[in-house]
Amino acid sequence: MIKFENVTKIYPRMSSPAVDDLSFTVPTGEICTIVGPSGCGKTTAMKLVNRLIEPTDGNIYLSDERGETRNVLEMDPIVLRRSIGYVIQQIGLFPHRTILENIGTVPQMLGWGEARIRRRAGELVEMMNMPLEFLDRYPHELSGGQRQRIGVARGVAVDPPVMLMDEPFGAVDPINRNILQNEFLRLQQEIKKTILFVTHDIDEAIKMGDRICILNVGGKLEQFDSPANILAHPANEFVEDFVGADRALKRLNLIRVDEVMDAHPPLLQATQSVEQAVGLMGEQGLRFMYVIDADRTLKGYARLKDLQGQTGWVDEFMEPAATAILLGTNLKDALSEMLVVDYANVCVVDTQNRVRGLVNTEMIHEAVVESSAAADEVGEA
Amino acid sequence: MDEKSVSGYSGSVDPDEEFSLQPAKKKGLFGRFDFPSVNDVLGWTVIPVLMIIVVMLVYSQMLLPIEPGSMEANMMGSWEVGFGSVLDAAVEHLRLILISTGLAIAVAVPAGILITRQGFRDFSGLILGVANIGQSVPSIAILAVAMGFLGIGAKTAIFALWLYALLPIVRNTATGIEEVDPNIIEAATGMGMTNRQILLQIELPLAFPVMFAGMRTAAVINVGTAALGAFIGAGGFGTFIITGIPLSRERMILVGAILTAVLAVLMDWILGKVEDRLVAPTARA
Ligand SMILES: Nc1ncnc2c1ncn2[C@@H]1O[C@H](COP(=O)(O)OP(=O)(O)O)[C@@H](O)[C@H]1O
Ligand SMILES: [Mg+2]
């Protein structure tokens, strides 16, 4: 848990506060995104937690997984900082140290042995989908996206319960940002950290946050709520403007394909006979079907017109590749993927490429209509 | 909260030693052995070979032909003795440089670090400005002033050379540290590094290339300046020059001047090679 209690920061020689009487609580295991226009005090608010900046007034409390609550102002800043993961936009990897040494920065200060650090760094690099060889490389030998992943790995190295992330994906291009965001959300499902995540991008705030803290210039809290509630019921005009006119569309960010997909779609086996397959397609009224093998791995898709009048096995006549969407993808990404490849139906697969369901544009449409109806109900209640 | 409870956050890694990977091979002072390319061979040999040729020319054309009984022979001994006195002068010259530059490093590096610390940062410009003015005083003047209170001899020359070497090293130490990307320092602070750890593990290693360049400059300038040491009886190659001038013996003056230049070129070359080895390519990126 991270708890802000009437926190104010006025920089020396400044007349107005950078953070103004801020109070909110981030429950354990949740991501809270802090979002707002440039200069509204997001970074300041975040740095108050690990005391890179000292508050003028108020208190900040942290609790670890054992439920012990501590006032950060009563802790030794060095000890405090080593217990909090810290990731910044400019990454700040040490250029003269290898990836291993970079990731090992905090573990080494906490007295871990060399073998343990290497093991942990290896684990993290693999968790970030990078090869173990990277451990002995230097930061300048990696791409921007890879460096950013190492920045995150370095932040979680000692498995700190609390993390602070200041625009961690702000410096990467939109495509890679999306990949990094999705990777991080998947990682978060495993590691369940309590995270303050600063961003200036409302879309990112909606996508990443379990809760959103919207700040206005002068460090004033405008709204603190779940993304769904903020989209459905902006507290005031500022929030409404900031969230934008496409609120309904943004709601796509909040729903994952798992929630709307057909988990038992009709599928063809690669080893099925063509006659059987044609029969099945006629029965279902389908012009094409996805093909899987015995352990449900996606093999490709077969078109009715390619199968008709043929004899043999399905895998002889199918298209041997098909774009699929990963389980856990949100509807906005799923939809944009479907538009890119021009599929009306697309398979949802797990990380082993095993088919877990099927989603189509109709299901997505229905889900959006349902969710706005549900949001309106909450508003009326 | 104490340190122990922090390390208690440390995840679920079991102590399975077999998983531990081979540690990275660090490049030593002389690096890995790679078969040298033509460029490497030239880079390593051109300067020393040229310098050996120059020294051989000096020896055969200027020292060997000294006639026994001539005034030069009286000053420098016979040619054999002459060669011996060249070696003695070289040793004296090198000693002046090494001691003065070494002492300058010992003082200037801490001073350079100090002026980048909080509280001093605001004054670092002023301090460097004053030091800059000091640098623009001609070295012969510094020698003369130093002689006023230290008398003549090697220690006066060492003092003047030391003073002269301070500025480039202080300046480059401070610049090198200040040029470290502030985001790197912020990341280090945010992860809980102490100021001391940041200085020793981050700032100094990253500033090292710039710092070393300052030391190299100081040492090379000192080779030339040390030739003036002979005026106050400190020995070195300058002895030939100041003996040759009143006697109008161009040959002696040239021996002193050429050998000083050879030493300066060699000093720069050697330190350049040391720099190549010490400064990891990654720190330059
Ligand atoms: N060290 C500082 N001294 C004085 N003012 C500062 C300092 N850091 C930030 N500010 C001011 O405080 C406000 C909030 O800054 P910041 O927290 O960096 O905003 P954000 O991260 O939301 O862009 C800005 O007006 C900024 O100019
Ligand atoms: Mg900021």
XYZ file of C-alpha atoms and ligand atoms in Angstrom:
694
model
C 0.000 0.000 0.000
C 1.092 3.549 -0.726
C -0.795 6.209 1.176
C -0.540 9.954 0.607
C -1.951 11.963 3.506
C -2.386 15.697 2.910
C 0.956 15.889 1.154
C 2.126 19.312 0.027
C 5.382 20.308 -1.616
C 6.391 23.913 -2.101
C 9.821 24.290 -3.687
C 12.111 26.867 -2.094
C 11.518 30.387 -3.426
C 8.239 29.306 -5.041
C 4.977 30.973 -4.111
C 2.621 28.209 -5.244
C 2.864 24.512 -4.412
C 4.042 21.881 -6.922
C 1.948 19.295 -5.075
C -1.071 20.576 -3.201
C -2.660 18.738 -0.260
C -2.617 15.379 -2.011
C -4.402 12.448 -0.382
C -5.024 9.043 -1.920
C -4.273 5.407 -1.241
C -2.981 2.779 -3.643
C -3.955 -0.679 -2.376
C -1.304 -3.417 -2.289
C -0.724 -5.104 -5.633
C -2.310 -2.364 -7.745
C -0.954 0.024 -10.329
C -1.918 3.653 -9.776
C -1.183 5.906 -12.706
C -0.549 9.570 -12.027
C -1.512 11.577 -15.082
C -1.852 15.241 -15.925
C -0.484 18.013 -18.116
C 3.226 18.793 -18.181
C 4.483 20.515 -15.030
C 1.478 19.517 -12.913
C 3.673 17.890 -10.285
C 3.556 14.212 -11.260
C 7.293 13.652 -10.924
C 7.407 15.682 -7.738
C 4.619 13.594 -6.194
C 6.424 10.404 -7.120
C 9.812 11.496 -5.808
C 8.266 12.343 -2.460
C 7.745 8.619 -1.932
C 11.418 7.666 -2.043
C 12.440 11.021 -0.598
C 14.412 12.263 -3.543
C 12.295 15.278 -2.608
C 11.202 16.043 0.949
C 7.588 17.119 1.477
C 6.777 20.523 2.927
C 3.811 19.068 4.751
C 1.918 15.806 5.153
C 2.906 12.170 5.405
C 3.410 9.209 3.114
C 3.001 5.670 4.373
C 4.089 2.393 2.837
C 3.145 -1.091 3.870
C 4.904 -4.254 2.787
C 3.382 -7.666 2.125
C 3.541 -8.456 5.849
C 1.196 -5.559 6.448
C 3.661 -3.442 8.422
C 2.967 0.222 7.802
C 5.764 2.752 7.929
C 6.007 6.483 7.563
C 8.655 7.123 4.924
C 9.746 10.277 6.733
C 10.813 8.159 9.678
C 12.991 5.857 7.598
C 16.628 6.182 6.597
C 16.380 7.425 2.983
C 19.081 5.022 1.787
C 17.341 1.981 3.287
C 13.986 3.269 2.023
C 15.244 3.694 -1.547
C 16.806 0.242 -1.639
C 13.411 -1.190 -0.760
C 11.617 0.631 -3.589
C 12.008 -0.180 -7.287
C 12.802 2.940 -9.289
C 12.479 3.230 -13.064
C 12.790 6.496 -14.991
C 12.135 7.523 -18.570
C 15.785 8.247 -19.326
C 16.498 4.796 -17.851
C 19.841 5.889 -16.418
C 21.592 2.576 -17.024
C 25.242 2.747 -16.012
C 27.111 2.777 -19.351
C 30.343 1.419 -17.894
C 28.688 -1.578 -16.339
C 27.377 -4.732 -17.979
C 23.682 -5.569 -17.956
C 24.429 -8.074 -15.191
C 26.132 -5.421 -13.082
C 23.366 -2.933 -13.787
C 20.643 -5.327 -12.698
C 22.812 -6.323 -9.741
C 23.155 -2.768 -8.417
C 20.730 -3.021 -5.501
C 21.265 -6.756 -4.823
C 24.979 -6.068 -4.531
C 24.384 -3.236 -2.065
C 22.186 -5.559 -0.019
C 25.048 -8.043 0.160
C 23.854 -10.776 -2.170
C 26.507 -13.239 -3.346
C 27.746 -13.175 -6.923
C 26.097 -16.466 -7.879
C 22.749 -15.381 -6.502
C 22.900 -12.053 -8.344
C 23.738 -13.809 -11.594
C 20.910 -16.266 -11.145
C 18.407 -13.533 -10.368
C 19.590 -11.362 -13.277
C 19.296 -14.360 -15.603
C 15.786 -15.004 -14.361
C 14.801 -11.369 -14.958
C 16.372 -11.139 -18.404
C 14.445 -14.234 -19.443
C 11.279 -12.859 -17.885
C 11.757 -9.829 -20.135
C 12.038 -12.135 -23.168
C 15.706 -11.455 -23.756
C 18.547 -13.946 -24.212
C 20.905 -14.715 -21.340
C 23.875 -13.540 -23.446
C 22.689 -9.974 -22.816
C 23.930 -10.230 -19.243
C 27.507 -9.705 -20.372
C 26.744 -6.921 -22.838
C 26.966 -3.207 -22.205
C 23.932 -0.901 -22.387
C 25.090 0.760 -25.617
C 24.982 -2.621 -27.342
C 21.214 -2.859 -26.790
C 18.307 -1.184 -28.583
C 16.177 1.456 -26.866
C 13.369 -0.979 -26.108
C 15.797 -3.544 -24.747
C 17.450 -0.946 -22.533
C 14.057 0.056 -21.201
C 13.333 -3.582 -20.325
C 16.661 -3.766 -18.495
C 15.651 -0.603 -16.626
C 12.516 -2.384 -15.455
C 14.481 -5.537 -14.603
C 16.883 -3.451 -12.548
C 13.923 -1.913 -10.744
C 12.460 -5.269 -9.706
C 15.794 -6.973 -9.015
C 15.338 -7.396 -5.261
C 11.618 -7.956 -5.636
C 10.637 -4.736 -3.851
C 6.969 -4.549 -2.819
C 6.669 -0.968 -4.063
C 7.766 0.490 -7.390
C 7.968 4.011 -8.730
C 7.975 4.421 -12.491
C 8.307 7.856 -14.084
C 7.178 7.711 -17.725
C 9.055 4.421 -18.096
C 7.949 3.892 -21.699
C 7.879 7.558 -22.699
C 11.053 7.466 -24.767
C 10.243 4.500 -27.012
C 8.322 4.579 -30.285
C 4.561 3.881 -30.181
C 4.788 0.315 -31.468
C 7.451 -0.696 -28.979
C 5.673 1.209 -26.234
C 2.607 -0.901 -26.800
C 4.666 -4.085 -26.652
C 6.415 -2.934 -23.475
C 3.127 -1.966 -21.855
C 1.608 -5.365 -22.599
C 4.699 -7.170 -21.391
C 4.691 -5.160 -18.224
C 1.021 -5.846 -17.540
C 1.659 -9.561 -17.968
C 4.660 -9.301 -15.649
C 2.588 -7.421 -13.088
C 0.086 -10.285 -12.990
C 2.942 -12.440 -11.745
C 4.767 -10.028 -9.484
C 1.813 -8.050 -8.099
C 3.724 -4.958 -7.066
C 2.207 -1.817 -5.649
C 3.128 0.712 -8.306
C 2.996 4.449 -8.803
C 3.207 4.931 -12.557
C 3.644 8.464 -13.867
C 2.618 9.304 -17.421
C 1.401 12.321 -19.355
C -0.533 10.106 -21.765
C -4.140 9.508 -20.743
C -4.342 6.392 -22.932
C -1.383 4.893 -21.117
C -2.890 5.904 -17.775
C -6.137 4.134 -18.644
C -4.402 1.072 -19.990
C -1.888 0.596 -17.185
C -3.799 1.810 -14.160
C -6.044 -0.088 -11.786
C -6.634 3.412 -10.494
C -5.891 6.792 -11.986
C -4.903 9.912 -10.148
C -5.527 12.943 -12.356
C -3.570 16.029 -11.367
C -4.031 19.591 -12.536
C -1.369 22.300 -12.742
C -0.359 23.294 -9.241
C -0.452 19.676 -8.105
C -4.174 19.611 -7.363
C -5.977 16.276 -7.385
C -8.917 16.457 -9.787
C -10.091 12.853 -9.653
C -8.906 9.577 -8.159
C -10.846 6.574 -9.362
C -10.832 3.455 -11.491
C -10.359 3.990 -15.239
C -13.900 2.798 -15.941
C -15.408 5.293 -13.537
C -13.260 8.123 -14.779
C -14.311 7.396 -18.359
C -17.955 7.055 -17.453
C -18.143 9.884 -14.925
C -15.491 12.536 -15.207
C -15.666 14.504 -11.964
C -15.459 17.902 -13.630
C -14.828 19.739 -16.843
C -11.058 19.517 -16.510
C -11.153 15.718 -16.315
C -13.678 15.550 -19.137
C -11.412 17.625 -21.392
C -8.339 15.743 -20.340
C -9.891 12.346 -20.956
C -11.032 13.495 -24.401
C -14.122 13.166 -26.538
C -13.437 9.551 -27.492
C -14.238 8.192 -24.059
C -16.364 5.342 -25.404
C -13.518 4.197 -27.629
C -11.041 4.428 -24.775
C -13.164 1.964 -22.872
C -11.839 -0.675 -25.281
C -8.623 -0.377 -23.339
C -10.300 -1.682 -20.236
C -11.703 -4.928 -21.573
C -9.532 -7.913 -22.349
C -10.205 -10.395 -25.134
C -10.470 -13.198 -22.569
C -13.667 -11.610 -21.298
C -15.447 -11.471 -24.639
C -14.031 -14.339 -26.688
C -15.780 -17.550 -27.596
C -13.795 -20.049 -25.549
C -15.111 -23.076 -27.486
C -14.964 -22.105 -31.126
C -15.314 -24.684 -33.876
C -11.809 -25.697 -35.028
C -10.339 -28.146 -37.504
C -7.721 -30.735 -36.654
C -4.720 -30.806 -38.984
C -5.143 -34.568 -39.284
C -8.843 -34.447 -40.118
C -9.948 -35.571 -43.562
C -10.963 -32.915 -46.054
C -14.436 -34.476 -46.538
C -15.073 -34.232 -42.797
C -13.857 -30.647 -42.729
C -16.070 -29.589 -45.624
C -19.008 -31.233 -43.877
C -18.258 -29.365 -40.658
C -17.998 -26.035 -42.443
C -21.310 -26.632 -44.192
C -22.913 -27.455 -40.851
C -21.568 -24.291 -39.206
C -22.118 -22.118 -42.255
C -18.437 -21.072 -42.253
C -16.279 -20.167 -45.237
C -13.045 -20.737 -43.347
C -11.855 -22.311 -40.113
C -8.697 -22.285 -38.041
C -6.616 -25.452 -37.897
C -4.961 -26.846 -34.771
C -2.898 -29.904 -34.012
C -3.404 -32.477 -31.282
C -2.237 -30.189 -28.433
C -4.301 -27.220 -29.728
C -1.295 -25.395 -31.227
C -2.442 -23.031 -33.971
C -1.318 -24.398 -37.343
C -3.069 -22.133 -39.844
C -6.469 -21.770 -41.458
C -8.367 -23.547 -44.210
C -10.740 -21.946 -46.736
C -13.848 -23.790 -47.834
C -13.115 -23.092 -51.512
C -9.641 -24.645 -51.202
C -11.020 -27.810 -49.612
C -14.061 -28.382 -51.814
C -13.648 -31.252 -54.261
C -10.332 -32.347 -52.748
C -9.401 -35.560 -50.991
C -6.750 -35.988 -48.318
C -5.963 -34.274 -45.046
C -6.713 -30.747 -43.956
C -3.047 -29.788 -43.455
C -2.349 -30.383 -47.134
C -4.736 -27.627 -48.208
C -4.581 -25.091 -45.390
C -2.726 -21.776 -45.283
C 0.081 -22.682 -42.903
C 0.153 -19.445 -40.898
C -2.322 -17.220 -39.144
C -2.072 -14.042 -37.090
C -3.373 -14.566 -33.585
C -3.934 -12.404 -30.539
C -2.329 -13.146 -27.215
C -4.504 -13.915 -24.229
C -4.849 -10.823 -22.036
C -4.677 -8.337 -24.921
C -7.112 -5.473 -24.524
C -9.843 -4.888 -27.072
C -8.265 -1.745 -28.469
C -5.066 -3.577 -29.371
C -7.031 -6.607 -30.562
C -9.200 -4.474 -32.810
C -6.274 -2.590 -34.268
C -4.496 -5.881 -34.930
C -7.601 -7.236 -36.666
C -7.854 -4.104 -38.802
C -4.203 -4.384 -39.800
C -4.450 -7.991 -40.973
C -8.036 -7.489 -42.177
C -9.510 -10.468 -40.297
C -13.070 -10.446 -39.028
C -12.281 -13.486 -36.849
C -9.071 -14.045 -35.040
C -7.751 -16.751 -32.719
C -6.795 -15.959 -29.154
C -3.720 -17.955 -28.137
C -1.622 -18.363 -25.020
C 2.134 -17.783 -24.933
C 2.694 -21.343 -26.236
C 0.573 -20.494 -29.292
C -2.200 -22.847 -28.174
C -5.681 -21.737 -29.209
C -7.780 -20.627 -26.243
C -10.639 -18.983 -28.053
C -11.851 -16.934 -30.962
C -12.870 -13.311 -31.134
C -14.647 -11.350 -33.851
C -15.622 -7.731 -34.407
C -19.225 -8.404 -33.371
C -18.160 -9.641 -29.953
C -16.063 -6.513 -29.499
C -18.937 -4.273 -30.480
C -21.309 -6.024 -28.083
C -18.853 -5.737 -25.227
C -18.481 -1.988 -25.707
C -22.235 -1.453 -25.835
C -22.661 -3.556 -22.685
C -19.928 -1.786 -20.785
C -21.269 1.688 -21.490
C -24.713 0.531 -20.430
C -23.232 -0.864 -17.219
C -21.299 2.341 -16.600
C -24.453 4.420 -17.031
C -26.279 2.237 -14.523
C -23.545 2.807 -11.947
C -23.889 6.525 -12.603
C -27.620 6.520 -12.041
C -27.421 4.433 -8.877
C 13.677 -0.712 9.029
C 17.072 -2.346 9.016
C 19.089 -3.712 6.109
C 18.137 -7.275 6.895
C 14.439 -6.775 6.519
C 15.059 -5.129 3.168
C 16.950 -8.103 1.837
C 14.004 -10.148 3.040
C 12.095 -8.831 0.024
C 14.335 -10.822 -2.180
C 12.057 -13.149 -4.081
C 12.197 -16.881 -4.352
C 15.529 -17.890 -5.797
C 16.758 -21.202 -4.520
C 20.489 -21.635 -3.973
C 21.018 -23.910 -6.960
C 24.665 -23.275 -7.615
C 24.762 -25.190 -10.906
C 22.684 -22.550 -12.602
C 25.346 -19.929 -12.043
C 26.776 -18.836 -15.359
C 30.376 -18.303 -16.290
C 31.329 -14.827 -15.150
C 32.197 -12.423 -17.917
C 35.858 -12.276 -18.837
C 37.065 -8.815 -18.001
C 39.578 -7.292 -20.334
C 42.841 -6.941 -18.471
C 45.320 -4.112 -18.842
C 46.562 -5.597 -22.091
C 43.264 -6.943 -23.317
C 42.695 -10.087 -25.290
C 45.282 -11.167 -27.791
C 44.136 -10.397 -31.311
C 46.374 -10.904 -34.292
C 47.624 -7.354 -34.944
C 46.544 -5.661 -38.160
C 48.834 -3.483 -40.290
C 47.278 -0.452 -38.661
C 47.987 -1.807 -35.193
C 51.591 -2.516 -36.130
C 52.044 0.979 -37.574
C 50.254 2.569 -34.630
C 52.520 0.794 -32.225
C 55.817 1.278 -34.045
C 55.914 4.466 -36.139
C 56.493 6.887 -33.288
C 59.062 4.834 -31.328
C 61.003 3.986 -34.517
C 61.054 7.634 -35.585
C 62.240 8.669 -32.154
C 64.985 6.036 -32.132
C 66.179 7.310 -35.524
C 66.245 10.888 -34.214
C 68.198 9.843 -31.129
C 70.651 7.869 -33.282
C 71.141 10.920 -35.524
C 71.771 13.107 -32.488
C 74.246 10.580 -31.230
C 76.131 10.012 -34.471
C 75.991 13.559 -35.871
C 76.283 15.648 -32.741
C 77.824 13.674 -29.932
C 80.193 11.330 -31.771
C 82.027 14.083 -33.687
C 82.968 16.017 -30.557
C 86.708 16.430 -30.839
C 88.777 15.504 -27.806
C 90.203 18.574 -26.175
C 87.570 20.902 -27.685
C 85.593 23.244 -25.497
C 82.501 21.016 -25.839
C 84.523 18.029 -24.809
C 85.588 19.933 -21.752
C 81.988 20.793 -20.987
C 80.494 17.406 -21.760
C 83.508 15.175 -21.390
C 84.697 12.952 -24.221
C 81.996 11.574 -26.564
C 81.661 8.545 -24.364
C 81.277 10.697 -21.338
C 78.993 12.922 -23.427
C 76.691 10.013 -24.060
C 76.750 9.208 -20.378
C 75.813 12.753 -19.517
C 72.905 12.593 -21.980
C 71.589 9.551 -20.123
C 72.060 11.277 -16.770
C 70.208 14.315 -18.075
C 67.375 12.092 -19.332
C 67.009 10.479 -15.919
C 67.020 13.874 -14.197
C 64.493 15.239 -16.651
C 62.136 12.293 -16.239
C 62.426 12.456 -12.477
C 61.372 16.107 -12.450
C 58.303 15.312 -14.537
C 57.213 12.152 -12.785
C 57.516 13.550 -9.276
C 55.835 16.861 -10.104
C 53.011 15.306 -12.134
C 52.488 12.571 -9.552
C 52.206 15.108 -6.735
C 49.920 17.233 -8.889
C 47.584 14.283 -9.458
C 47.561 13.557 -5.734
C 46.377 17.083 -4.982
C 44.402 18.028 -8.082
C 42.100 15.005 -8.264
C 40.728 15.474 -4.724
C 40.502 19.212 -5.385
C 38.639 18.622 -8.637
C 36.236 16.275 -6.851
C 35.761 18.742 -4.007
C 34.658 21.584 -6.247
C 31.937 19.405 -7.762
C 30.419 18.597 -4.359
C 27.269 20.234 -3.133
C 28.124 23.535 -1.494
C 31.226 24.033 -3.616
C 29.529 23.723 -6.974
C 28.535 27.390 -6.960
C 32.168 28.410 -6.502
C 33.760 25.985 -8.937
C 33.680 28.567 -11.740
C 35.460 31.098 -9.562
C 38.092 28.624 -8.419
C 38.790 27.478 -11.960
C 38.925 31.110 -13.112
C 41.619 31.950 -10.581
C 43.506 28.806 -11.518
C 43.236 29.772 -15.173
C 44.898 33.095 -14.477
C 47.643 31.238 -12.617
C 48.155 29.085 -15.678
C 48.705 32.108 -17.892
C 51.689 33.306 -15.838
C 54.788 32.294 -17.848
C 56.539 29.272 -16.421
C 59.871 31.092 -16.260
C 58.247 33.680 -13.964
C 56.928 31.002 -11.667
C 60.403 29.475 -11.561
C 61.904 32.817 -10.664
C 59.391 33.479 -7.890
C 59.722 29.950 -6.515
C 63.489 30.354 -6.488
C 62.980 33.416 -4.312
C 61.814 31.356 -1.374
C 62.923 27.794 -2.156
C 66.412 28.542 -3.424
C 67.909 26.737 -6.393
C 67.854 23.024 -7.166
C 65.492 20.237 -8.178
C 62.903 20.845 -5.455
C 62.226 24.360 -6.714
C 61.752 23.077 -10.236
C 59.468 20.310 -8.979
C 57.403 22.866 -7.080
C 56.977 25.065 -10.153
C 56.138 22.124 -12.397
C 53.689 20.825 -9.801
C 51.928 24.170 -9.667
C 51.788 24.242 -13.426
C 50.307 20.735 -13.697
C 47.538 21.370 -11.175
C 45.152 23.305 -13.352
C 44.615 20.908 -16.264
C 44.036 18.053 -13.847
C 41.670 19.955 -11.523
C 39.761 21.328 -14.474
C 39.403 18.014 -16.250
C 38.442 16.177 -13.067
C 35.681 18.701 -12.369
C 34.517 18.811 -15.990
C 34.548 15.038 -16.289
C 32.381 14.659 -13.202
C 30.020 17.437 -14.179
C 29.551 15.949 -17.626
C 28.182 12.681 -16.228
C 24.559 12.376 -17.368
C 22.411 13.658 -14.465
C 19.853 10.924 -15.212
C 22.467 8.330 -14.345
C 23.091 10.064 -11.030
C 19.358 10.293 -10.404
C 18.872 6.599 -11.099
C 21.768 5.781 -8.768
C 20.397 7.985 -5.987
C 16.890 6.613 -6.468
C 18.186 3.062 -6.083
C 19.714 3.933 -2.730
C 23.385 4.454 -3.527
C 25.179 6.612 -0.990
C 27.017 9.753 -2.126
C 30.277 7.928 -1.614
C 29.141 4.968 -3.724
C 27.958 7.308 -6.448
C 31.326 9.067 -6.482
C 33.472 5.942 -6.477
C 31.334 3.620 -8.577
C 29.654 5.986 -11.006
C 31.125 9.485 -11.252
C 34.847 8.703 -11.162
C 34.752 5.757 -13.589
C 32.639 7.764 -16.037
C 34.789 10.883 -15.634
C 38.027 8.940 -15.972
C 38.619 9.455 -19.707
C 38.403 13.228 -19.296
C 40.488 13.140 -16.110
C 43.174 11.078 -17.776
C 43.307 13.477 -20.714
C 44.083 16.253 -18.198
C 46.893 14.228 -16.652
C 48.311 13.490 -20.085
C 48.256 17.180 -21.032
C 49.910 18.136 -17.752
C 52.673 15.550 -18.123
C 53.451 16.487 -21.719
C 53.528 20.230 -21.027
C 55.814 19.497 -18.089
C 58.360 17.797 -20.339
C 58.900 21.089 -22.141
C 58.708 23.258 -19.049
C 61.186 21.041 -17.200
C 63.853 22.087 -19.723
C 63.785 25.468 -17.987
C 64.681 23.757 -14.720
C 68.316 23.903 -15.737
C 68.278 27.658 -15.133
C 67.958 27.003 -11.442
C 70.288 24.024 -11.384
C 67.710 21.261 -11.504
C 69.524 19.350 -14.275
C 67.773 17.689 -17.215
C 68.111 18.280 -20.948
C 67.975 22.028 -20.353
C 71.554 21.852 -19.101
C 72.841 21.428 -22.673
C 70.830 24.426 -23.824
C 71.911 26.836 -21.132
C 75.524 25.680 -21.418
C 75.470 25.958 -25.183
C 74.019 29.470 -25.332
C 76.886 31.425 -23.724
C 79.421 29.287 -25.585
C 77.587 29.748 -28.898
C 77.712 26.006 -29.450
C 74.665 25.326 -31.606
C 75.341 21.615 -31.526
C 74.850 21.493 -27.743
C 71.747 23.659 -27.867
C 70.284 21.383 -30.530
C 71.058 18.235 -28.532
C 69.159 19.657 -25.573
C 66.227 20.922 -27.642
C 65.838 17.831 -29.810
C 66.042 15.421 -26.886
C 63.422 17.417 -24.972
C 61.122 17.257 -27.982
C 61.738 13.511 -28.381
C 60.848 12.951 -24.744
C 57.657 15.027 -25.087
C 56.561 13.062 -28.154
C 57.311 9.748 -26.435
C 55.514 10.795 -23.254
C 52.409 11.717 -25.225
C 52.572 8.501 -27.211
C 52.997 6.247 -24.186
C 50.209 7.936 -22.259
C 48.010 7.729 -25.346
C 48.538 3.986 -25.412
C 47.843 3.709 -21.700
C 44.655 5.699 -22.230
C 43.536 3.338 -25.002
C 43.911 0.438 -22.609
C 42.482 1.960 -19.467
C 39.470 3.606 -21.004
C 37.043 0.843 -21.851
C 35.369 1.466 -25.195
C 32.011 1.322 -23.426
C 32.763 4.291 -21.211
C 33.314 6.394 -24.311
C 30.007 5.555 -25.895
N 13.783 21.357 -8.098
C 12.789 22.218 -8.394
N 12.821 23.495 -7.930
C 11.821 24.340 -8.208
N 10.741 24.030 -8.927
C 10.629 22.789 -9.428
C 11.663 21.812 -9.195
N 11.301 20.658 -9.811
C 10.114 20.917 -10.408
N 9.705 22.182 -10.176
C 8.452 22.790 -10.631
O 7.379 22.088 -10.038
C 6.347 21.866 -10.965
C 6.068 20.394 -11.102
O 7.170 19.773 -11.728
P 7.190 18.199 -12.054
O 6.820 17.467 -10.827
O 8.480 17.874 -12.677
O 6.010 18.110 -13.123
P 5.624 16.925 -14.128
O 6.436 15.719 -13.788
O 4.173 16.720 -13.897
O 5.881 17.422 -15.503
C 6.786 22.533 -12.257
O 6.193 23.801 -12.326
C 8.266 22.636 -12.133
O 8.747 23.762 -12.808
Mg 7.808 14.601 -15.006
